PDB file of C-alpha atoms in Angstrom:
ATOM      1  CA  GLU A  22     -28.067 -96.882-136.223  1.00 87.00           C
ATOM      2  CA  ALA A  23     -26.076 -94.391-134.154  1.00 85.00           C
ATOM      3  CA  GLN A  24     -26.018 -95.627-130.607  1.00 94.00           C
ATOM      4  CA  VAL A  25     -24.227 -96.240-127.339  1.00 97.00           C
ATOM      5  CA  THR A  26     -24.347 -99.830-126.157  1.00 97.00           C
ATOM      6  CA  GLN A  27     -23.642-101.243-122.722  1.00 98.00           C
ATOM      7  CA  ASN A  28     -23.181-104.797-121.529  1.00 98.00           C
ATOM      8  CA  PRO A  29     -24.404-106.408-119.474  1.00 98.00           C
ATOM      9  CA  ARG A  30     -27.724-104.694-118.919  1.00 97.00           C
ATOM     10  CA  TYR A  31     -28.280-106.426-115.596  1.00 97.00           C
ATOM     11  CA  LEU A  32     -25.724-107.928-113.263  1.00 97.00           C
ATOM     12  CA  ILE A  33     -25.923-109.420-109.796  1.00 97.00           C
ATOM     13  CA  THR A  34     -22.582-110.174-108.209  1.00 96.00           C
ATOM     14  CA  VAL A  35     -20.925-110.687-104.843  1.00 97.00           C
ATOM     15  CA  THR A  36     -18.642-108.428-102.894  1.00 97.00           C
ATOM     16  CA  GLY A  37     -15.049-108.517-104.100  1.00 97.00           C
ATOM     17  CA  LYS A  38     -15.576-110.254-107.431  1.00 97.00           C
ATOM     18  CA  LYS A  39     -13.997-108.141-110.159  1.00 97.00           C
ATOM     19  CA  LEU A  40     -16.289-107.106-112.975  1.00 98.00           C
ATOM     20  CA  THR A  41     -16.235-105.035-116.148  1.00 98.00           C
ATOM     21  CA  VAL A  42     -19.109-103.185-117.748  1.00 98.00           C
ATOM     22  CA  THR A  43     -18.461-102.504-121.397  1.00 98.00           C
ATOM     23  CA  CYS A  44     -19.479 -99.395-123.303  1.00 98.00           C
ATOM     24  CA  SER A  45     -19.201 -98.857-127.028  1.00 98.00           C
ATOM     25  CA  GLN A  46     -20.288 -96.077-129.363  1.00 98.00           C
ATOM     26  CA  ASN A  47     -20.424 -96.109-133.145  1.00 96.00           C
ATOM     27  CA  MET A  48     -20.541 -92.355-133.744  1.00 96.00           C
ATOM     28  CA  ASN A  49     -16.793 -91.639-133.690  1.00 95.00           C
ATOM     29  CA  HIS A  50     -17.298 -89.427-130.643  1.00 95.00           C
ATOM     30  CA  GLU A  51     -14.258 -88.015-128.872  1.00 94.00           C
ATOM     31  CA  TYR A  52     -15.814 -87.716-125.448  1.00 94.00           C
ATOM     32  CA  MET A  53     -17.134 -90.562-123.314  1.00 96.00           C
ATOM     33  CA  SER A  54     -18.254 -90.682-119.711  1.00 95.00           C
ATOM     34  CA  TRP A  55     -19.620 -92.944-117.013  1.00 97.00           C
ATOM     35  CA  TYR A  56     -22.369 -91.930-114.607  1.00 95.00           C
ATOM     36  CA  ARG A  57     -24.194 -93.600-111.792  1.00 96.00           C
ATOM     37  CA  GLN A  58     -27.757 -92.815-110.798  1.00 94.00           C
ATOM     38  CA  ASP A  59     -29.073 -93.395-107.308  1.00 93.00           C
ATOM     39  CA  PRO A  60     -32.427 -92.516-105.741  1.00 89.00           C
ATOM     40  CA  GLY A  61     -32.215 -89.197-103.947  1.00 85.00           C
ATOM     41  CA  LEU A  62     -28.735 -88.485-105.294  1.00 86.00           C
ATOM     42  CA  GLY A  63     -29.502 -87.998-108.954  1.00 87.00           C
ATOM     43  CA  LEU A  64     -26.980 -88.561-111.729  1.00 89.00           C
ATOM     44  CA  ARG A  65     -23.303 -88.298-110.808  1.00 92.00           C
ATOM     45  CA  GLN A  66     -20.229 -88.559-112.986  1.00 92.00           C
ATOM     46  CA  ILE A  67     -17.696 -91.302-112.223  1.00 96.00           C
ATOM     47  CA  TYR A  68     -15.012 -90.898-114.899  1.00 96.00           C
ATOM     48  CA  TYR A  69     -14.729 -89.293-118.281  1.00 94.00           C
ATOM     49  CA  SER A  70     -12.445 -89.460-121.290  1.00 95.00           C
ATOM     50  CA  MET A  71     -11.669 -86.615-123.660  1.00 92.00           C
ATOM     51  CA  ASN A  72     -10.016 -88.892-126.199  1.00 92.00           C
ATOM     52  CA  VAL A  73      -8.022 -92.082-126.569  1.00 94.00           C
ATOM     53  CA  GLU A  74      -5.653 -92.587-123.634  1.00 93.00           C
ATOM     54  CA  VAL A  75      -6.988 -89.436-121.904  1.00 93.00           C
ATOM     55  CA  THR A  76      -9.154 -90.086-118.868  1.00 95.00           C
ATOM     56  CA  ASP A  77      -9.937 -88.172-115.694  1.00 93.00           C
ATOM     57  CA  LYS A  78     -11.935 -88.486-112.508  1.00 94.00           C
ATOM     58  CA  GLY A  79     -15.451 -87.219-112.152  1.00 92.00           C
ATOM     59  CA  ASP A  80     -17.284 -86.570-108.913  1.00 90.00           C
ATOM     60  CA  VAL A  81     -17.398 -90.125-107.526  1.00 95.00           C
ATOM     61  CA  PRO A  82     -14.399 -92.100-108.871  1.00 97.00           C
ATOM     62  CA  GLU A  83     -13.557 -94.134-105.755  1.00 97.00           C
ATOM     63  CA  GLY A  84     -13.736 -97.870-106.370  1.00 97.00           C
ATOM     64  CA  TYR A  85     -13.773 -97.592-110.159  1.00 98.00           C
ATOM     65  CA  LYS A  86     -11.260 -97.751-112.981  1.00 98.00           C
ATOM     66  CA  VAL A  87     -11.564 -96.975-116.661  1.00 98.00           C
ATOM     67  CA  SER A  88      -9.471 -97.225-119.792  1.00 96.00           C
ATOM     68  CA  ARG A  89      -9.754 -95.784-123.280  1.00 97.00           C
ATOM     69  CA  LYS A  90      -7.530 -97.722-125.639  1.00 97.00           C
ATOM     70  CA  GLU A  91      -9.801 -97.311-128.632  1.00 97.00           C
ATOM     71  CA  LYS A  92     -12.001 -94.398-129.524  1.00 96.00           C
ATOM     72  CA  ARG A  93     -15.197 -96.423-129.565  1.00 97.00           C
ATOM     73  CA  ASN A  94     -14.810 -98.306-126.269  1.00 98.00           C
ATOM     74  CA  PHE A  95     -14.773 -97.103-122.684  1.00 98.00           C
ATOM     75  CA  PRO A  96     -15.087 -99.970-120.180  1.00 98.00           C
ATOM     76  CA  LEU A  97     -15.829 -99.426-116.497  1.00 98.00           C
ATOM     77  CA  ILE A  98     -13.962-101.733-114.145  1.00 98.00           C
ATOM     78  CA  LEU A  99     -14.865-102.511-110.559  1.00 98.00           C
ATOM     79  CA  GLU A 100     -11.808-104.270-109.116  1.00 96.00           C
ATOM     80  CA  SER A 101     -13.456-105.194-105.819  1.00 97.00           C
ATOM     81  CA  PRO A 102     -17.154-104.335-105.870  1.00 98.00           C
ATOM     82  CA  SER A 103     -18.904-103.442-102.644  1.00 98.00           C
ATOM     83  CA  PRO A 104     -22.626-103.159-101.826  1.00 97.00           C
ATOM     84  CA  ASN A 105     -22.468 -99.339-101.959  1.00 97.00           C
ATOM     85  CA  GLN A 106     -21.726 -99.669-105.676  1.00 98.00           C
ATOM     86  CA  THR A 107     -25.159-101.113-106.257  1.00 98.00           C
ATOM     87  CA  SER A 108     -26.592 -98.626-108.706  1.00 97.00           C
ATOM     88  CA  LEU A 109     -27.827 -97.881-112.208  1.00 97.00           C
ATOM     89  CA  TYR A 110     -24.875 -97.068-114.458  1.00 98.00           C
ATOM     90  CA  PHE A 111     -24.949 -95.092-117.681  1.00 97.00           C
ATOM     91  CA  CYS A 112     -22.320 -94.601-120.319  1.00 97.00           C
ATOM     92  CA  ALA A 113     -22.542 -91.494-122.485  1.00 96.00           C
ATOM     93  CA  SER A 114     -20.707 -89.995-125.427  1.00 95.00           C
ATOM     94  CA  SER A 115     -20.622 -86.710-127.294  1.00 93.00           C
ATOM     95  CA  PRO A 116     -18.886 -85.459-130.426  1.00 90.00           C
ATOM     96  CA  ARG A 117     -16.630 -83.060-128.540  1.00 83.00           C
ATOM     97  CA  VAL A 118     -15.621 -82.371-124.970  1.00 78.00           C
ATOM     98  CA  GLN A 119     -17.692 -79.212-124.932  1.00 77.00           C
ATOM     99  CA  SER A 120     -20.953 -80.321-126.387  1.00 79.00           C
ATOM    100  CA  TYR A 121     -24.479 -79.491-125.343  1.00 77.00           C
ATOM    101  CA  GLU A 122     -25.801 -82.957-126.113  1.00 88.00           C
ATOM    102  CA  GLN A 123     -24.673 -86.226-124.622  1.00 91.00           C
ATOM    103  CA  TYR A 124     -25.903 -89.548-125.971  1.00 94.00           C
ATOM    104  CA  PHE A 125     -26.618 -92.095-123.294  1.00 96.00           C
ATOM    105  CA  GLY A 126     -26.549 -95.858-123.350  1.00 97.00           C
ATOM    106  CA  PRO A 127     -29.476 -97.941-122.077  1.00 97.00           C
ATOM    107  CA  GLY A 128     -28.006 -98.439-118.606  1.00 97.00           C
ATOM    108  CA  THR A 129     -26.609-101.292-116.551  1.00 98.00           C
ATOM    109  CA  ARG A 130     -28.335-102.199-113.323  1.00 97.00           C
ATOM    110  CA  LEU A 131     -25.728-103.590-110.950  1.00 98.00           C
ATOM    111  CA  THR A 132     -26.478-105.285-107.647  1.00 98.00           C
ATOM    112  CA  VAL A 133     -23.606-106.193-105.322  1.00 98.00           C
ATOM    113  CA  THR A 134     -24.529-108.515-102.466  1.00 97.00           C
TER     114      THR A 134
ATOM    115  CA  ASP B  28     -23.794 -74.786-111.392  1.00 61.00           C
ATOM    116  CA  ALA B  29     -26.889 -72.735-110.807  1.00 63.00           C
ATOM    117  CA  LYS B  30     -29.509 -74.456-108.701  1.00 87.00           C
ATOM    118  CA  THR B  31     -32.811 -75.306-110.355  1.00 92.00           C
ATOM    119  CA  THR B  32     -36.230 -75.820-108.853  1.00 94.00           C
ATOM    120  CA  GLN B  33     -38.853 -77.963-110.554  1.00 95.00           C
ATOM    121  CA  PRO B  34     -42.217 -79.243-109.354  1.00 96.00           C
ATOM    122  CA  PRO B  35     -41.920 -82.892-108.344  1.00 95.00           C
ATOM    123  CA  SER B  36     -44.768 -84.062-110.540  1.00 96.00           C
ATOM    124  CA  MET B  37     -47.453 -83.019-112.973  1.00 97.00           C
ATOM    125  CA  ASP B  38     -50.161 -84.609-115.068  1.00 96.00           C
ATOM    126  CA  CYS B  39     -51.075 -83.809-118.630  1.00 95.00           C
ATOM    127  CA  ALA B  40     -53.870 -84.928-120.932  1.00 96.00           C
ATOM    128  CA  GLU B  41     -52.877 -86.689-124.113  1.00 97.00           C
ATOM    129  CA  GLY B  42     -52.941 -84.346-127.090  1.00 96.00           C
ATOM    130  CA  ARG B  43     -52.699 -81.224-124.969  1.00 96.00           C
ATOM    131  CA  ALA B  44     -49.643 -79.068-124.451  1.00 97.00           C
ATOM    132  CA  ALA B  45     -47.528 -79.827-121.401  1.00 97.00           C
ATOM    133  CA  ASN B  46     -45.827 -76.806-119.823  1.00 97.00           C
ATOM    134  CA  LEU B  47     -42.978 -77.688-117.493  1.00 97.00           C
ATOM    135  CA  PRO B  48     -41.633 -74.842-115.346  1.00 97.00           C
ATOM    136  CA  CYS B  49     -38.125 -74.434-114.015  1.00 96.00           C
ATOM    137  CA  ASN B  50     -36.774 -71.741-111.718  1.00 95.00           C
ATOM    138  CA  HIS B  51     -33.080 -70.850-111.863  1.00 94.00           C
ATOM    139  CA  SER B  52     -32.789 -67.482-110.171  1.00 93.00           C
ATOM    140  CA  THR B  53     -29.000 -67.732-109.641  1.00 91.00           C
ATOM    141  CA  ILE B  54     -28.135 -68.410-113.280  1.00 92.00           C
ATOM    142  CA  SER B  55     -24.925 -66.817-114.528  1.00 90.00           C
ATOM    143  CA  GLY B  56     -24.499 -65.027-117.825  1.00 89.00           C
ATOM    144  CA  ASN B  57     -22.606 -67.866-119.506  1.00 89.00           C
ATOM    145  CA  GLU B  58     -24.841 -70.668-118.288  1.00 90.00           C
ATOM    146  CA  TYR B  59     -27.260 -72.393-120.591  1.00 92.00           C
ATOM    147  CA  VAL B  60     -30.603 -73.964-119.774  1.00 93.00           C
ATOM    148  CA  TYR B  61     -30.755 -77.592-120.838  1.00 92.00           C
ATOM    149  CA  TRP B  62     -33.575 -80.074-120.718  1.00 95.00           C
ATOM    150  CA  TYR B  63     -33.183 -83.823-120.683  1.00 95.00           C
ATOM    151  CA  ARG B  64     -35.740 -86.516-120.040  1.00 96.00           C
ATOM    152  CA  GLN B  65     -35.561 -90.089-118.810  1.00 95.00           C
ATOM    153  CA  ILE B  66     -38.202 -92.646-119.629  1.00 94.00           C
ATOM    154  CA  HIS B  67     -38.525 -95.310-116.937  1.00 89.00           C
ATOM    155  CA  SER B  68     -34.826 -95.862-116.073  1.00 82.00           C
ATOM    156  CA  GLN B  69     -33.726 -95.753-119.720  1.00 92.00           C
ATOM    157  CA  GLY B  70     -30.761 -93.611-120.668  1.00 93.00           C
ATOM    158  CA  PRO B  71     -31.425 -89.890-120.398  1.00 93.00           C
ATOM    159  CA  GLN B  72     -32.297 -88.175-123.658  1.00 95.00           C
ATOM    160  CA  TYR B  73     -31.393 -84.644-124.653  1.00 94.00           C
ATOM    161  CA  ILE B  74     -34.392 -82.483-125.550  1.00 96.00           C
ATOM    162  CA  ILE B  75     -33.326 -78.893-126.071  1.00 95.00           C
ATOM    163  CA  HIS B  76     -31.121 -76.107-124.751  1.00 93.00           C
ATOM    164  CA  GLY B  77     -30.977 -72.321-124.864  1.00 94.00           C
ATOM    165  CA  LEU B  78     -29.094 -69.293-123.590  1.00 94.00           C
ATOM    166  CA  LYS B  79     -31.327 -66.238-123.935  1.00 92.00           C
ATOM    167  CA  ASN B  80     -33.650 -66.683-126.873  1.00 89.00           C
ATOM    168  CA  ASN B  81     -36.585 -69.005-127.111  1.00 94.00           C
ATOM    169  CA  GLU B  82     -35.777 -72.207-128.933  1.00 96.00           C
ATOM    170  CA  THR B  83     -37.827 -74.787-130.793  1.00 97.00           C
ATOM    171  CA  ASN B  84     -36.989 -78.148-132.279  1.00 96.00           C
ATOM    172  CA  GLU B  85     -38.926 -81.203-133.364  1.00 95.00           C
ATOM    173  CA  MET B  86     -39.450 -82.338-129.796  1.00 95.00           C
ATOM    174  CA  ALA B  87     -40.231 -79.216-127.795  1.00 97.00           C
ATOM    175  CA  SER B  88     -40.042 -75.471-127.301  1.00 98.00           C
ATOM    176  CA  LEU B  89     -38.044 -73.681-124.642  1.00 98.00           C
ATOM    177  CA  ILE B  90     -39.218 -70.324-123.372  1.00 98.00           C
ATOM    178  CA  ILE B  91     -36.722 -68.372-121.262  1.00 97.00           C
ATOM    179  CA  THR B  92     -37.823 -65.251-119.413  1.00 96.00           C
ATOM    180  CA  GLU B  93     -36.102 -62.004-120.217  1.00 95.00           C
ATOM    181  CA  ASP B  94     -34.290 -61.933-116.862  1.00 95.00           C
ATOM    182  CA  ARG B  95     -33.333 -65.611-117.421  1.00 95.00           C
ATOM    183  CA  LYS B  96     -34.416 -66.537-113.914  1.00 95.00           C
ATOM    184  CA  SER B  97     -36.957 -69.060-115.083  1.00 96.00           C
ATOM    185  CA  SER B  98     -37.900 -71.087-118.133  1.00 97.00           C
ATOM    186  CA  THR B  99     -40.658 -73.325-119.436  1.00 97.00           C
ATOM    187  CA  LEU B 100     -40.354 -76.436-121.535  1.00 98.00           C
ATOM    188  CA  ILE B 101     -43.358 -76.943-123.761  1.00 98.00           C
ATOM    189  CA  LEU B 102     -44.304 -80.299-125.245  1.00 97.00           C
ATOM    190  CA  PRO B 103     -46.844 -79.102-127.822  1.00 96.00           C
ATOM    191  CA  HIS B 104     -48.944 -82.251-128.194  1.00 94.00           C
ATOM    192  CA  ALA B 105     -48.173 -84.655-125.393  1.00 96.00           C
ATOM    193  CA  THR B 106     -48.465 -88.368-126.103  1.00 96.00           C
ATOM    194  CA  LEU B 107     -48.379 -91.330-123.749  1.00 96.00           C
ATOM    195  CA  ARG B 108     -44.770 -91.898-124.808  1.00 95.00           C
ATOM    196  CA  ASP B 109     -43.855 -88.533-123.306  1.00 97.00           C
ATOM    197  CA  THR B 110     -44.454 -89.918-119.815  1.00 97.00           C
ATOM    198  CA  ALA B 111     -41.014 -89.510-118.227  1.00 97.00           C
ATOM    199  CA  VAL B 112     -38.937 -87.629-115.696  1.00 95.00           C
ATOM    200  CA  TYR B 113     -37.874 -84.266-117.105  1.00 97.00           C
ATOM    201  CA  TYR B 114     -34.702 -82.601-115.879  1.00 94.00           C
ATOM    202  CA  CYS B 115     -33.937 -78.907-116.101  1.00 95.00           C
ATOM    203  CA  ILE B 116     -30.208 -78.255-115.892  1.00 92.00           C
ATOM    204  CA  VAL B 117     -28.367 -74.969-115.848  1.00 90.00           C
ATOM    205  CA  ARG B 118     -24.659 -75.010-116.612  1.00 85.00           C
ATOM    206  CA  VAL B 119     -21.982 -73.953-119.029  1.00 80.00           C
ATOM    207  CA  ILE B 120     -21.425 -76.148-122.052  1.00 73.00           C
ATOM    208  CA  ASP B 121     -18.763 -78.508-120.809  1.00 72.00           C
ATOM    209  CA  TYR B 122     -18.081 -82.130-120.275  1.00 72.00           C
ATOM    210  CA  LYS B 123     -20.225 -83.002-117.298  1.00 76.00           C
ATOM    211  CA  LEU B 124     -23.891 -83.356-116.547  1.00 78.00           C
ATOM    212  CA  SER B 125     -25.574 -83.811-113.208  1.00 80.00           C
ATOM    213  CA  PHE B 126     -29.259 -84.282-112.618  1.00 79.00           C
ATOM    214  CA  GLY B 127     -31.385 -83.677-109.592  1.00 80.00           C
ATOM    215  CA  ALA B 128     -34.873 -85.008-108.960  1.00 84.00           C
ATOM    216  CA  GLY B 129     -36.634 -83.509-111.992  1.00 92.00           C
ATOM    217  CA  THR B 130     -40.368 -83.420-112.700  1.00 96.00           C
ATOM    218  CA  THR B 131     -42.242 -86.665-113.181  1.00 96.00           C
ATOM    219  CA  VAL B 132     -44.686 -86.036-116.019  1.00 97.00           C
ATOM    220  CA  THR B 133     -47.556 -88.437-116.476  1.00 97.00           C
ATOM    221  CA  VAL B 134     -49.532 -88.148-119.702  1.00 97.00           C
ATOM    222  CA  ARG B 135     -53.029 -89.570-119.315  1.00 96.00           C
ATOM    223  CA  ALA B 136     -55.286 -90.821-122.091  1.00 94.00           C
TER     224      ALA B 136
END
């Protein structure tokens, strides 16, 4: 089944404890992206990747890192999480950079205390 | 991106057509109208998109007015599983999406 998977789905952590949220797609898509969704603020892009080893900042990149060493994987790293990073996170992929359809993962609900 | 305006919520009876309006009076000539939906905090799901002409796929129909300042998403036979937040987005086809508040659609039996 073609899909985008994220792990973990739920995570509660403490301020400053490094964490990684994994994202993987099995559709051989070139483009991958991370978003966060917050009440009243909608969906905002954190980072994106146009291909392996090519990443760039989205609208809200502060406090996050990403890497794209393989085409299928695009992990999101929070080196020192803070409470304002409590959010619902989505990974997405699409066949090309300019594509009308993005395929989203199921989401990761992160709480930082 | 052109700004969109959607009603915050609407109800629909199961089996009936659901017509979801979207106003985008500042749309530019190269901007498309997209619709996505999100079922209860799941990942957003693409529904349909269009530029000028009306479009139909297995999920929905998209009707765009001739002046392109507004559009309507039509779910022809709404089911309970169509209960979701529906987002109307106007932008060029590129690498980034952003959603606003959308319309919360509740399909009632």
